[in-house]
XYZ file of C-alpha atoms in Angstrom:
649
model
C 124.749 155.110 108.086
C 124.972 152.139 105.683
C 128.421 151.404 106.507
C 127.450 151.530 110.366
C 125.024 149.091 109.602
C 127.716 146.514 107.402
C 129.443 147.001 110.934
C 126.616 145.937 113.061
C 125.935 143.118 110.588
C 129.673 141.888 110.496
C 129.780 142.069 114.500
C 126.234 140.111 114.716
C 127.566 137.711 112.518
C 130.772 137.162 114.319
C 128.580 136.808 117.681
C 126.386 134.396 116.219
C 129.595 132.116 115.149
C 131.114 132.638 118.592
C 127.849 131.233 120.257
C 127.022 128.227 118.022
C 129.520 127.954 115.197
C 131.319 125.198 117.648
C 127.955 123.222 117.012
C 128.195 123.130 113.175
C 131.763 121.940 113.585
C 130.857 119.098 116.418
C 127.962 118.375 113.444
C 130.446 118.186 110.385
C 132.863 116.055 112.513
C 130.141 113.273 113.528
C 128.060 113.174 110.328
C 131.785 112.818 108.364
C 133.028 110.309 110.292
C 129.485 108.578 110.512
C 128.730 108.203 107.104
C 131.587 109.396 104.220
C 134.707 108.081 106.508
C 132.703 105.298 106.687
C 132.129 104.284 103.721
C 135.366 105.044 102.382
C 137.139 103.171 105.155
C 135.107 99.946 104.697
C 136.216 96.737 104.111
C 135.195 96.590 100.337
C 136.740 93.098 99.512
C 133.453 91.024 100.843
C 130.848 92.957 99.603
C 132.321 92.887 95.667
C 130.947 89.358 95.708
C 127.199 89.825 96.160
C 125.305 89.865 93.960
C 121.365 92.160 93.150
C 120.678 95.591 95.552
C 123.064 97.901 96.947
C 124.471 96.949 100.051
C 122.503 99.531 101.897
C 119.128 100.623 101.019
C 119.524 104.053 102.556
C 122.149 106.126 103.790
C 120.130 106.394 107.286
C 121.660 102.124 107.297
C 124.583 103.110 108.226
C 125.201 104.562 111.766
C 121.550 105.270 112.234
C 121.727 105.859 115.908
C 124.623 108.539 115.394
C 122.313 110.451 112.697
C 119.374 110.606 114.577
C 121.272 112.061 117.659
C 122.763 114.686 115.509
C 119.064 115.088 114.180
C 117.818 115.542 117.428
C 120.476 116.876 119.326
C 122.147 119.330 117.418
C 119.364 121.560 116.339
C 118.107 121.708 119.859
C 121.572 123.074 121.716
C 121.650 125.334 118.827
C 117.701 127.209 119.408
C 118.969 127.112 123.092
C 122.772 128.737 122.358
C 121.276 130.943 119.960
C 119.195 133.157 121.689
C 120.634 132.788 124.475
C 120.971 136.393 125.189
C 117.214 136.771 125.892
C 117.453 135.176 129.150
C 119.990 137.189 130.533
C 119.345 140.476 131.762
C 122.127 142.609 130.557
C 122.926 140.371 127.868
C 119.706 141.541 126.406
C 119.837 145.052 127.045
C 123.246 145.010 125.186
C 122.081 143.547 122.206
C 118.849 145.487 121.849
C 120.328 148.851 122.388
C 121.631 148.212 119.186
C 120.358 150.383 116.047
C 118.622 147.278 114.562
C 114.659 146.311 115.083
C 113.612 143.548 116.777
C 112.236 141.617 113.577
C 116.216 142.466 112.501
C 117.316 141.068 114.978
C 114.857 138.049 115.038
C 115.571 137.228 111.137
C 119.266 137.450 111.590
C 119.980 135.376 114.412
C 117.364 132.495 113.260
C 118.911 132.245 109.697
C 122.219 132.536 110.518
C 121.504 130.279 112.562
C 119.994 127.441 109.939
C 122.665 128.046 108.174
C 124.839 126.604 110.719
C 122.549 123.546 110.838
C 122.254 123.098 107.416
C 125.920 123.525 106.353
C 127.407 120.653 107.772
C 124.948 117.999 106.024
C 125.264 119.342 102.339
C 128.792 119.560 103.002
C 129.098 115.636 103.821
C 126.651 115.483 101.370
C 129.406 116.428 98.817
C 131.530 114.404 100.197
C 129.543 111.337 99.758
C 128.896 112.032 95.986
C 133.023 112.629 95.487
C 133.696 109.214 97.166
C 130.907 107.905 95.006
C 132.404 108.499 91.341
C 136.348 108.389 92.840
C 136.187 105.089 94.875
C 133.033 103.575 92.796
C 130.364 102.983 95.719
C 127.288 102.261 93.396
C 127.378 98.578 94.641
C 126.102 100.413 98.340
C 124.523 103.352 98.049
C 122.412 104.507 95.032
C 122.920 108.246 93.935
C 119.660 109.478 94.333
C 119.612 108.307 97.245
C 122.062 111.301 98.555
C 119.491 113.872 97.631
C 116.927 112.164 99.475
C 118.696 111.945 102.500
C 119.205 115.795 102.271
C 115.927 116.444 101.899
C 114.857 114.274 104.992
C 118.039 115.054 107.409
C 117.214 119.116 106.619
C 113.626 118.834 107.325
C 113.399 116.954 110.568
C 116.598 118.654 111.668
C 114.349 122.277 110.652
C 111.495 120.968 112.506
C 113.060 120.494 115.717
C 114.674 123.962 115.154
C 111.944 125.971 114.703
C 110.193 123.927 117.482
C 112.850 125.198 120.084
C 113.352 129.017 118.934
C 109.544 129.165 119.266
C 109.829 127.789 122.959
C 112.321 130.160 123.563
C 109.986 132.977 122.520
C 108.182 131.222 125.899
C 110.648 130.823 128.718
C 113.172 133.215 130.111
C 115.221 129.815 131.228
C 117.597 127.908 129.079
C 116.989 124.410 130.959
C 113.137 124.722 130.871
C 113.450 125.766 126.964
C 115.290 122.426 126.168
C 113.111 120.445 128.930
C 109.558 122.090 127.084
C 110.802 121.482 123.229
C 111.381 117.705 124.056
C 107.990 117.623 125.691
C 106.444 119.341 122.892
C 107.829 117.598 119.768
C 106.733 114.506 121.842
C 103.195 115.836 123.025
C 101.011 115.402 120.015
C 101.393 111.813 119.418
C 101.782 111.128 123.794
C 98.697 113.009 124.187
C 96.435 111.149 121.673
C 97.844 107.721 123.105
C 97.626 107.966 126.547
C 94.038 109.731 126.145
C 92.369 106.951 123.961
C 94.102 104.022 125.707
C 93.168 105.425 129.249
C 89.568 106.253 127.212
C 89.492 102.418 125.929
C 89.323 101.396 129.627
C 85.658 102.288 129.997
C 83.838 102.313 126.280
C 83.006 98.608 125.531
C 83.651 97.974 121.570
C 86.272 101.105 121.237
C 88.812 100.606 118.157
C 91.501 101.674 119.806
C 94.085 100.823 117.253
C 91.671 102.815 114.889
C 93.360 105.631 116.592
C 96.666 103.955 117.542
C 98.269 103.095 114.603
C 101.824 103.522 113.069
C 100.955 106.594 111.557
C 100.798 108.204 115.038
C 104.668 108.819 115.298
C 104.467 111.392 112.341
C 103.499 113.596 115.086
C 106.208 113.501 116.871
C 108.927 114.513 115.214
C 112.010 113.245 117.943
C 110.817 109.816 116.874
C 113.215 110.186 113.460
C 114.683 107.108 113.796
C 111.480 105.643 113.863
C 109.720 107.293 111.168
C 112.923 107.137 109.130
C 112.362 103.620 108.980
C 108.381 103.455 108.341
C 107.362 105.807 105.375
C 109.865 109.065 105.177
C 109.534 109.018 101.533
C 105.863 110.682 102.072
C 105.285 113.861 100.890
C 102.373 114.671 102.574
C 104.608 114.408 105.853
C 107.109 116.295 104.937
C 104.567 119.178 103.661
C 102.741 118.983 106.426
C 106.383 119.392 108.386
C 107.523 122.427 106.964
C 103.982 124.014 107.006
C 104.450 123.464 110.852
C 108.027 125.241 110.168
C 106.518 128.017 109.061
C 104.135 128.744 111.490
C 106.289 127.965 114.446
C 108.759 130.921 112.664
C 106.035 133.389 112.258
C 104.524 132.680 115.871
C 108.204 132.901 117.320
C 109.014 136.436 115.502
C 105.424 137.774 116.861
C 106.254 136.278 120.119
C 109.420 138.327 120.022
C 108.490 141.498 119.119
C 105.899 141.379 121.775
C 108.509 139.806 124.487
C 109.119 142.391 127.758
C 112.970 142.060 128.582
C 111.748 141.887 132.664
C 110.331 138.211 131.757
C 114.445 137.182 131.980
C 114.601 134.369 134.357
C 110.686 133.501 134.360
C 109.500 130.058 133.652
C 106.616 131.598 131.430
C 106.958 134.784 129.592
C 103.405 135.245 129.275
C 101.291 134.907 131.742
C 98.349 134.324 130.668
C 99.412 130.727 129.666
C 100.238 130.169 133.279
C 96.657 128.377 133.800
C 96.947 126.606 130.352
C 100.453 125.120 130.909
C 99.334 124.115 134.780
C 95.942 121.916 133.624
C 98.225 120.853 130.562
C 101.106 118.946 132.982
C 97.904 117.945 135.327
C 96.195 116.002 132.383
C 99.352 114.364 131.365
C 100.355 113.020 134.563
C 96.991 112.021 134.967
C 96.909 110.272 132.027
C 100.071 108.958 132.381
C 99.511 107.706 135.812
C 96.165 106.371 134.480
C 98.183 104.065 131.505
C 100.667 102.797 133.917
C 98.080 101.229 136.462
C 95.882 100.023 133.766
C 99.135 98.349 132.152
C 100.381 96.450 135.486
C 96.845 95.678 136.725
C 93.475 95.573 134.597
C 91.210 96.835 137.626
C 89.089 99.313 137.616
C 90.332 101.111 141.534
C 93.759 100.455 140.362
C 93.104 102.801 137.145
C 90.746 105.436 138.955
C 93.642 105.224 141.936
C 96.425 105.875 138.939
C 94.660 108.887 137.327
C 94.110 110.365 141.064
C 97.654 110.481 142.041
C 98.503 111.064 138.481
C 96.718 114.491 138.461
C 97.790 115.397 141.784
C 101.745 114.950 141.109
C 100.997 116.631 137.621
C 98.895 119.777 139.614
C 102.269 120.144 141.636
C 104.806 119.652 139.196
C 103.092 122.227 136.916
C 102.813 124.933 140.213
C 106.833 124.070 141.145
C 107.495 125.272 137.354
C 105.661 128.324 137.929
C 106.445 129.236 141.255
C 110.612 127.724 140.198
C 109.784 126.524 143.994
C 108.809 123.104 145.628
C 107.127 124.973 148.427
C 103.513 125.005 146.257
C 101.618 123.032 149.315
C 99.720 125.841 150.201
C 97.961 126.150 146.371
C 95.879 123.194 145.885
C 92.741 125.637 145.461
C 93.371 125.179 142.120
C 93.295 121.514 142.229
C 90.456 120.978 144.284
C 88.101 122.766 141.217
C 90.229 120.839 138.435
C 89.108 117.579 140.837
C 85.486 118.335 141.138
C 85.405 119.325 136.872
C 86.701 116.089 136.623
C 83.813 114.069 138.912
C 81.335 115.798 136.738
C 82.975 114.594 133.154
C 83.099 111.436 135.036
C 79.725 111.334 136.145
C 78.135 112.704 132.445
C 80.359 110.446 130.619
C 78.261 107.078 131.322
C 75.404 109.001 129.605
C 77.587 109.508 126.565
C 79.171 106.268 126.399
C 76.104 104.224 126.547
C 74.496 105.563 123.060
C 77.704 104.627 121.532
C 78.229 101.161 123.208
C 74.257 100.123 122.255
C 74.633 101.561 118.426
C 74.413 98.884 115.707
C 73.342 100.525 111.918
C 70.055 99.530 110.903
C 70.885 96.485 107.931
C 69.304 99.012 105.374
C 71.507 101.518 106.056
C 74.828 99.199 105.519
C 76.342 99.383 102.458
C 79.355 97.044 103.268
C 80.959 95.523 106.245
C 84.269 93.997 107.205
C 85.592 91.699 109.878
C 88.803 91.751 110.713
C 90.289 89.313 112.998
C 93.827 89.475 113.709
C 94.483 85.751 114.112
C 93.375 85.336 110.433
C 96.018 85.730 108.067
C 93.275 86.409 105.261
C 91.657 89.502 106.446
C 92.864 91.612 104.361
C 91.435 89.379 101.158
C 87.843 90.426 102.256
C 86.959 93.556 100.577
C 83.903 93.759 102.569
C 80.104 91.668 102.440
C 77.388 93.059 101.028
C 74.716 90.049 100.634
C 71.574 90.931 103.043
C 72.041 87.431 104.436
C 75.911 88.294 106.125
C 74.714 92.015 106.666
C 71.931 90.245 109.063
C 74.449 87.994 110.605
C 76.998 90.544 111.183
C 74.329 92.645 113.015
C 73.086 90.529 115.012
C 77.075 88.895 116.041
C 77.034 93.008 117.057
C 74.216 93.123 119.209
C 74.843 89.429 120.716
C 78.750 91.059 121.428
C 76.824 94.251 123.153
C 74.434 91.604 124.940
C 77.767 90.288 126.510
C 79.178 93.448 127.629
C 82.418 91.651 128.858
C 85.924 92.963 128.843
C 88.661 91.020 128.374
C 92.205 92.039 129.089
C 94.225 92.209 126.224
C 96.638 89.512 126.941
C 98.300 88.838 123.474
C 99.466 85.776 124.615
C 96.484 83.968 125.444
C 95.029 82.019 122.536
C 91.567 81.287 124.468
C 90.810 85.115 123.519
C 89.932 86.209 119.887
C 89.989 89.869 118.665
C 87.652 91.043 116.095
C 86.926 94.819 114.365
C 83.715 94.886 113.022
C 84.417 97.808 109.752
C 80.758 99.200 108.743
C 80.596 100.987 105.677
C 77.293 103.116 105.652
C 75.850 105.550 103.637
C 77.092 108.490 105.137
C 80.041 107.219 107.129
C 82.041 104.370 108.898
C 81.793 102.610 111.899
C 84.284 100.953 113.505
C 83.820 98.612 117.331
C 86.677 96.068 118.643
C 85.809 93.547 120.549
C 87.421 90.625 122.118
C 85.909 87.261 123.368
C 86.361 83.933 124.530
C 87.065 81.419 122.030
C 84.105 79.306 122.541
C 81.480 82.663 122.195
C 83.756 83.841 118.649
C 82.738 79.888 117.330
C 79.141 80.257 117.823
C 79.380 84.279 116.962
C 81.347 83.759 113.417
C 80.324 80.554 112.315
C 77.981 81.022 109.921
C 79.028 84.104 108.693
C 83.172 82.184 107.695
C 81.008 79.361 106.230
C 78.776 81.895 104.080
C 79.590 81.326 100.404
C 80.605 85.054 99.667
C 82.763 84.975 102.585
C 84.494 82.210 101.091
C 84.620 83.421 97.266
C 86.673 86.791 99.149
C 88.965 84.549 100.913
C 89.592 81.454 98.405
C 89.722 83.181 95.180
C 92.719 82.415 93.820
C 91.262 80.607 91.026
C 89.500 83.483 89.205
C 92.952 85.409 88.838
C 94.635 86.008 86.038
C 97.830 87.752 86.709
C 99.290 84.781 88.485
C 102.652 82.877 86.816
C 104.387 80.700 89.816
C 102.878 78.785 93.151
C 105.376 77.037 95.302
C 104.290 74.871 97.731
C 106.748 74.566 100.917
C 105.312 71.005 101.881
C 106.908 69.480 105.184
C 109.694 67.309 105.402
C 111.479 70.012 103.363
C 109.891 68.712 99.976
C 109.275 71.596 97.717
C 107.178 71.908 94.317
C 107.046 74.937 91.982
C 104.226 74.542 89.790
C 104.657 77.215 86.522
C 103.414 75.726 83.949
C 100.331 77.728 82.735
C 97.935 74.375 82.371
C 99.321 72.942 85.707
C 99.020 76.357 87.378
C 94.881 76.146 86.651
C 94.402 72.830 87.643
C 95.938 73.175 90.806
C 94.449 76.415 91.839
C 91.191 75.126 90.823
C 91.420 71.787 93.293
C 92.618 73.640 95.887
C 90.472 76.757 95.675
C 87.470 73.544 95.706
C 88.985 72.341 98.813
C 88.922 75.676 100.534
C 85.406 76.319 99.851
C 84.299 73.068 101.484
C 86.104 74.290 104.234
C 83.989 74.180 107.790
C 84.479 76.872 110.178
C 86.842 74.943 112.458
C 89.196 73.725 109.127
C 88.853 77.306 108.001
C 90.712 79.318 111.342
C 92.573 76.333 112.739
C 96.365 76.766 112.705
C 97.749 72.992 112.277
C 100.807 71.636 113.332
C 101.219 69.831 110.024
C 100.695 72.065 106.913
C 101.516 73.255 103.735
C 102.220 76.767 103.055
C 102.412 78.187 99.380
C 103.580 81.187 98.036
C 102.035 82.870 94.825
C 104.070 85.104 92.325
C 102.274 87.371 89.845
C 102.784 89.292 87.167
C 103.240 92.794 88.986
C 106.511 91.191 90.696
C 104.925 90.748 93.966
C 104.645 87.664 96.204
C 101.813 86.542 98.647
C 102.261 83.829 101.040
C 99.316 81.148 102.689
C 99.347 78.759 105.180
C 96.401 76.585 103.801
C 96.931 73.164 102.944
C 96.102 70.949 105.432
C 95.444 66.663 105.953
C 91.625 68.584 105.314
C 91.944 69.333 101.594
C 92.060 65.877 100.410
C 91.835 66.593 96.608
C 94.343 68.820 96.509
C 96.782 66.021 98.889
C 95.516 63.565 95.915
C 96.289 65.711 93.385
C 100.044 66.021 95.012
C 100.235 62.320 95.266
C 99.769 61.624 91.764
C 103.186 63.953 90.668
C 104.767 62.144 93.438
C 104.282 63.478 96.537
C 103.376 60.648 98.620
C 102.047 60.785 102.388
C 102.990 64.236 102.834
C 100.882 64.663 105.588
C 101.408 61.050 107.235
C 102.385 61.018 110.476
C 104.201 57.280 111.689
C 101.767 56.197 115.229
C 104.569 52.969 115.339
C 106.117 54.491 118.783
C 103.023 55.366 120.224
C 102.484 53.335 123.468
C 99.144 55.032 124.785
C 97.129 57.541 123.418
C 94.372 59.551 125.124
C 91.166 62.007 124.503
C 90.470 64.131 127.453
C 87.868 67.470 127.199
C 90.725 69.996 128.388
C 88.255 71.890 130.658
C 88.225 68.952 132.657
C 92.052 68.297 133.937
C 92.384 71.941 133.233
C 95.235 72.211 130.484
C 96.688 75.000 129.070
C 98.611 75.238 126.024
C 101.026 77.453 127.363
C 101.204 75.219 130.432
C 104.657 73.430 131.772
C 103.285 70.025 132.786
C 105.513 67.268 134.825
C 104.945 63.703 133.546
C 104.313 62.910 136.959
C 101.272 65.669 136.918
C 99.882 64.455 133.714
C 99.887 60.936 134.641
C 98.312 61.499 138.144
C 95.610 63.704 136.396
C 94.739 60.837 133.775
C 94.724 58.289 136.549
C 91.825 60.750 138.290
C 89.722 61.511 135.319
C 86.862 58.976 134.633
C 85.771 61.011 131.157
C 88.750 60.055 128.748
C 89.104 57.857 126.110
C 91.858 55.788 125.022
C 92.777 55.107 121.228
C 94.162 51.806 120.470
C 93.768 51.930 116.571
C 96.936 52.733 115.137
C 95.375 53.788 111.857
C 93.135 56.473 113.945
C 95.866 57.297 116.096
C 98.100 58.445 112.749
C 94.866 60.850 111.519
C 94.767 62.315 115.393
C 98.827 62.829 115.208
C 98.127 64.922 111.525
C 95.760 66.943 112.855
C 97.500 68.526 115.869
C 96.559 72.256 116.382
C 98.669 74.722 117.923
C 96.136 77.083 119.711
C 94.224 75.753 122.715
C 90.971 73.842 122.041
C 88.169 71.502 123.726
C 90.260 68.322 123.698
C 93.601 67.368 124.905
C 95.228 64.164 123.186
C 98.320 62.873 125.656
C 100.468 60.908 124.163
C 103.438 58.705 125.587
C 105.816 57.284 122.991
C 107.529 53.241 123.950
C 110.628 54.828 123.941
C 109.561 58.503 126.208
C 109.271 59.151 129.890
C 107.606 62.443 129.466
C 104.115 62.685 127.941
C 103.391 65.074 125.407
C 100.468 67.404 125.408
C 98.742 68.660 121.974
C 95.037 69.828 120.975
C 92.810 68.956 118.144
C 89.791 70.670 117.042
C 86.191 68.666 117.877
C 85.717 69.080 114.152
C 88.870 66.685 113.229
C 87.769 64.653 116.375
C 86.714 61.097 114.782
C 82.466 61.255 115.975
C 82.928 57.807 117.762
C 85.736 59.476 120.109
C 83.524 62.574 120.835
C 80.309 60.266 121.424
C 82.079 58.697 124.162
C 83.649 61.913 125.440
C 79.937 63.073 125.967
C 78.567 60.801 128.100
């Protein structure tokens, strides 16, 4: 008996390298020529004269696309070839006539078959460290670096294994087992992105990049090339990945054992998941259908009208897989009670929505809160306010944003919108709301919370650091100063720093034109960077003046032949307007409320003060020398008061 069971093994594994050895060669063959032939076959001439890091920081740098389709690819033709013999009839009566047990049989084919997959990547793996010491490649690719990218290419190729055996356990059809592992490897993270987008559309304040974030694409594991270059040195990731391994093997072996060999040729092989799978396709297509509408038009029929035909398509689609027939007409009982479950969560979820629209925490009750705004390069600096004064102000911005209750569609390209997250820290938990608003209401909203003076000692603290050892200061013009000295260091952090908390609101968020922008090197070897030194910060521009930095911020008005002040609301400019000269010069002719500005002395602090974003006044400006006249925007704050006094009237 033992030696008629050596037999059985020997003839098993003979089968299994009939049906998918040709895939570990095909994966051998592209990995080798992808990465070792690669490398060795390089032009190495070139590279021998740079100078720091290896040429490439990661073996997935070179001929990424061609290792994530053998990550991907590979270890999905080989859960289909595999067992293969369970969707065919006499195929499978063959093999399990044999004197073996299922679980046998299941153990066997699955490790035989990861050895297959595996094989070919330690193998080049080899390879790689051989060429390494023979041909001396430490100037591109570091040597640990090899084991890591065993580690990673193993797991998510494992992953995507496991995923498809498991399917297989599920479907009596080869096409619909690769069709379903695709769908599922990309379900989790597709799922939670078209539900709390589509979600978003109707909850006023909703975070939704709370919930959208980079992290989502862990959860999909088919993304490799894009987690590969995020974070794949995690180890929670990769734990949580071959936890998932695991139970997708046990799952598939009980799966298995349980299988009946008449479900050959069926799209489910148990049918009890035939409801599950049906609503599953309906709510992604409804979804689906639901994101694309609300992406190509903001209305509200337009999304409702997307997540009805969505659903409908996705009812059908689901029945035609089930039925393997297109003629599923005649079934849309089921549809019509998934339709009216639907009006009822749609009808209860006003109810739901409103106590979480209306909630602001009691001040008491707030230990710490944060604003982010994602136009301010600083928001990360603020750890979070905790003075009663801002907790008051912060809570009452909330319930002035509730108040509102306006929408705005998230056009990242319009600068007249502002996005703020509003991060409470309470007692017991956090609260997050996102809100966007028009640039005027965010002025009057954040105000006197920016201008608060622990806001500013968050933001402007560079002066109160110790670990600190360079600044340079990129000036324009292309002048440059690093300041090192330890003395020198203080003093100019300390004007500055002074400067900064003068700051008013408008100085504080405005984006100009003409500015400074330093970089800060500490003693932990990293680098931030700031864009803060403005015409505004006048002791700091005296203190560069006196080490010779002279009117670095001095902008020539010689060639300007007329300058005017318009409010831009009232010829209606846009910054990201294309204006004719012809259209400017009819609309200035037109407009009784401008004001012109002769001095040439004014006219150079106007031309230094140029902001990029849009604001409420337009300076046009037509050089001696220019046909075309040129449109900018300054802040009323840098307005001189005698130019906005007229502009009032």
């Amino acid at each position: 008996m033992p030696l008629k069971k050596i037999f059985y093994y020997k003839q098993l594994s003979l089968l299994t390298f009939r049906n998918v050895g040709w895939l570990g060669i095909i994966s051998f063959l592209a990995l080798f020529f992808a990465v070792p032939m690669h490398l060795i076959l390089m032009d190495k001439k070139d590279y021998r004269r740079w100078e720091g890091d290896q040429v490439y920081s990661e073996i997935f740098d070179i001929n990424i696309l061609v290792q994530a389709g053998i990550m991907i690819i590979i270890p999905l033709l080989l859960g289909i070839f595999l067992f293969r013999y369970i969707q065919s009839k006499a195929y499978s009566d063959l093999i399990h006539s044999l004197p073996v047990s299922r679980s046998f049989l299941f153990h066997f084919f699955t490790w035989n078959g990861f050895l297959v997959l595996i094989v070919p990547i330690i193998l080049n793996a080899i390879i790689i460290m051989a060429a390494y010491w023979i041909i001396d490649l430490h100037q591109f690719i570091s040597f640990a670096k090899i084991f890591s990218w065993i580690g990673v290419f193993i797991i998510f190729t494992a992953i995507v294994y496991f995923t498809c055996i498991f399917v297989g356990m599920l479907t009596g059809l080869s096409i619909t087992q690769g069709v379903f592992t695709v769908l599922l490897l990309l379900f989790p993270a597709g799922i939670i992105y078209m539900f709390f987008y589509n979600f978003s559309n109707y909850v006023h304040g909703f975070p939704v990049d709370k919930y959208i974030s980079d992290k989502l694409i862990y959860l999909s594991p088919i993304l490799a090339p894009v987690i590969i270059y995020s974070d794949y040195s995690a180890v929670k990731v990769f734990t949580s990945y071959i936890v998932v391994c695991v139970i997708l093997y046990v799952a598939a072996l009980l799966l298995y054992k349980k299988r009946n060999a008449e479900t050959v040729y069926q799209t489910l092989t148990v049918s009890n998941l035939g409801g599950l799978f049906k609503y599953t396709v309906t709510i992604c297509f409804m979804l689906l259908f639901g994101l694309y509408f609300q992406l190509i038009n903001q209305g509200l029929p337009y999304h409702l009208f997307g997540l009805l035909i969505g659903s409908l398509i996705g009812y059908l689609v689901g029945e035609m897989f089930l039925m393997k027939s297109w003629r599923v007409f005649n079934r849309l009982k089921g549809y019509v009670f998934f339709l009216l479950a639907a009006i009822v969560v749609a009808v209860a979820a006003p109810f739901l929505n409103s106590k979480y629209e209306k909630f602001v925490p009691e001040v008491e009750d707030i230990k710490g809160v944060r604003l982010v705004e994602s136009n301010n390069y600083s928001d990360k600096k603020i750890k979070g306010l905790t003075t009663e004064e801002n907790k008051k102000l912060v809570a009452l911005m909330h319930k002035e944003l509730i108040k509102a209750g306006k929408t705005y569609d998230q056009d990242y390209y319009d600068d007249s919108l502002k996005k703020l997250t509003i991060e409470y820290e309470l007692n017991n938990r956090k609260v997050t709301r996102f809100y966007t608003m028009k640039r005027e209401e965010y002025k009057k909203l954040l105000k006197p919370i920016y201008e608060s003076k622990e806001y500013k000692e968050q933001l402007y603290d560079l002066d109160t650091q110790d670990n600190i050892i360079k600044v340079t200061v990129d000036m324009p013009y292309g002048k440059t100063l690093k300041i090192n000295d330890e003395k020198e260091l203080k003093n100019f952090l300390k004007t500055l720093m002074e400067d900064k908390r003068n700051e008013s609101f408008d100085q504080m968020t405005n984006e100009y034109n003409l500015s400074a922008s330093i970089s800060v090197d500490k003693k932990n070897e990293t680098t931030e960077y700031y864009n803060s030194i403005s015409v505004n910060d006048r002791k700091t521009v005296d203190w560069l003046n006196e080490r010779g930095f002279q009117n670095i911020f001095a902008v020539d008005s010689e060639y300007v032949d007329k300058m005017y002040i318009v409010k831009s609301e009232d010829i209606g400019l846009d910054y990201t307007g294309a204006y004719s000269n012809e259209e400017i010069d009819n609309k200035i002719s037109k407009l009784r409320n401008k004001e012109e500005v002769r001095s040439k002395e004014q006219q150079s602090e106007i031309l230094s003060k140029y902001v990029y974003s849009n604001e409420k006044y337009a300076v046009l400006t037509k050089g001696k020398y220019q046909l075309e006249t040129e449109v900018n925007f300054i802040s009323e704050d840098d307005l001189p008061d005698s130019i906005k006094q007229k502009l009032k009237n």
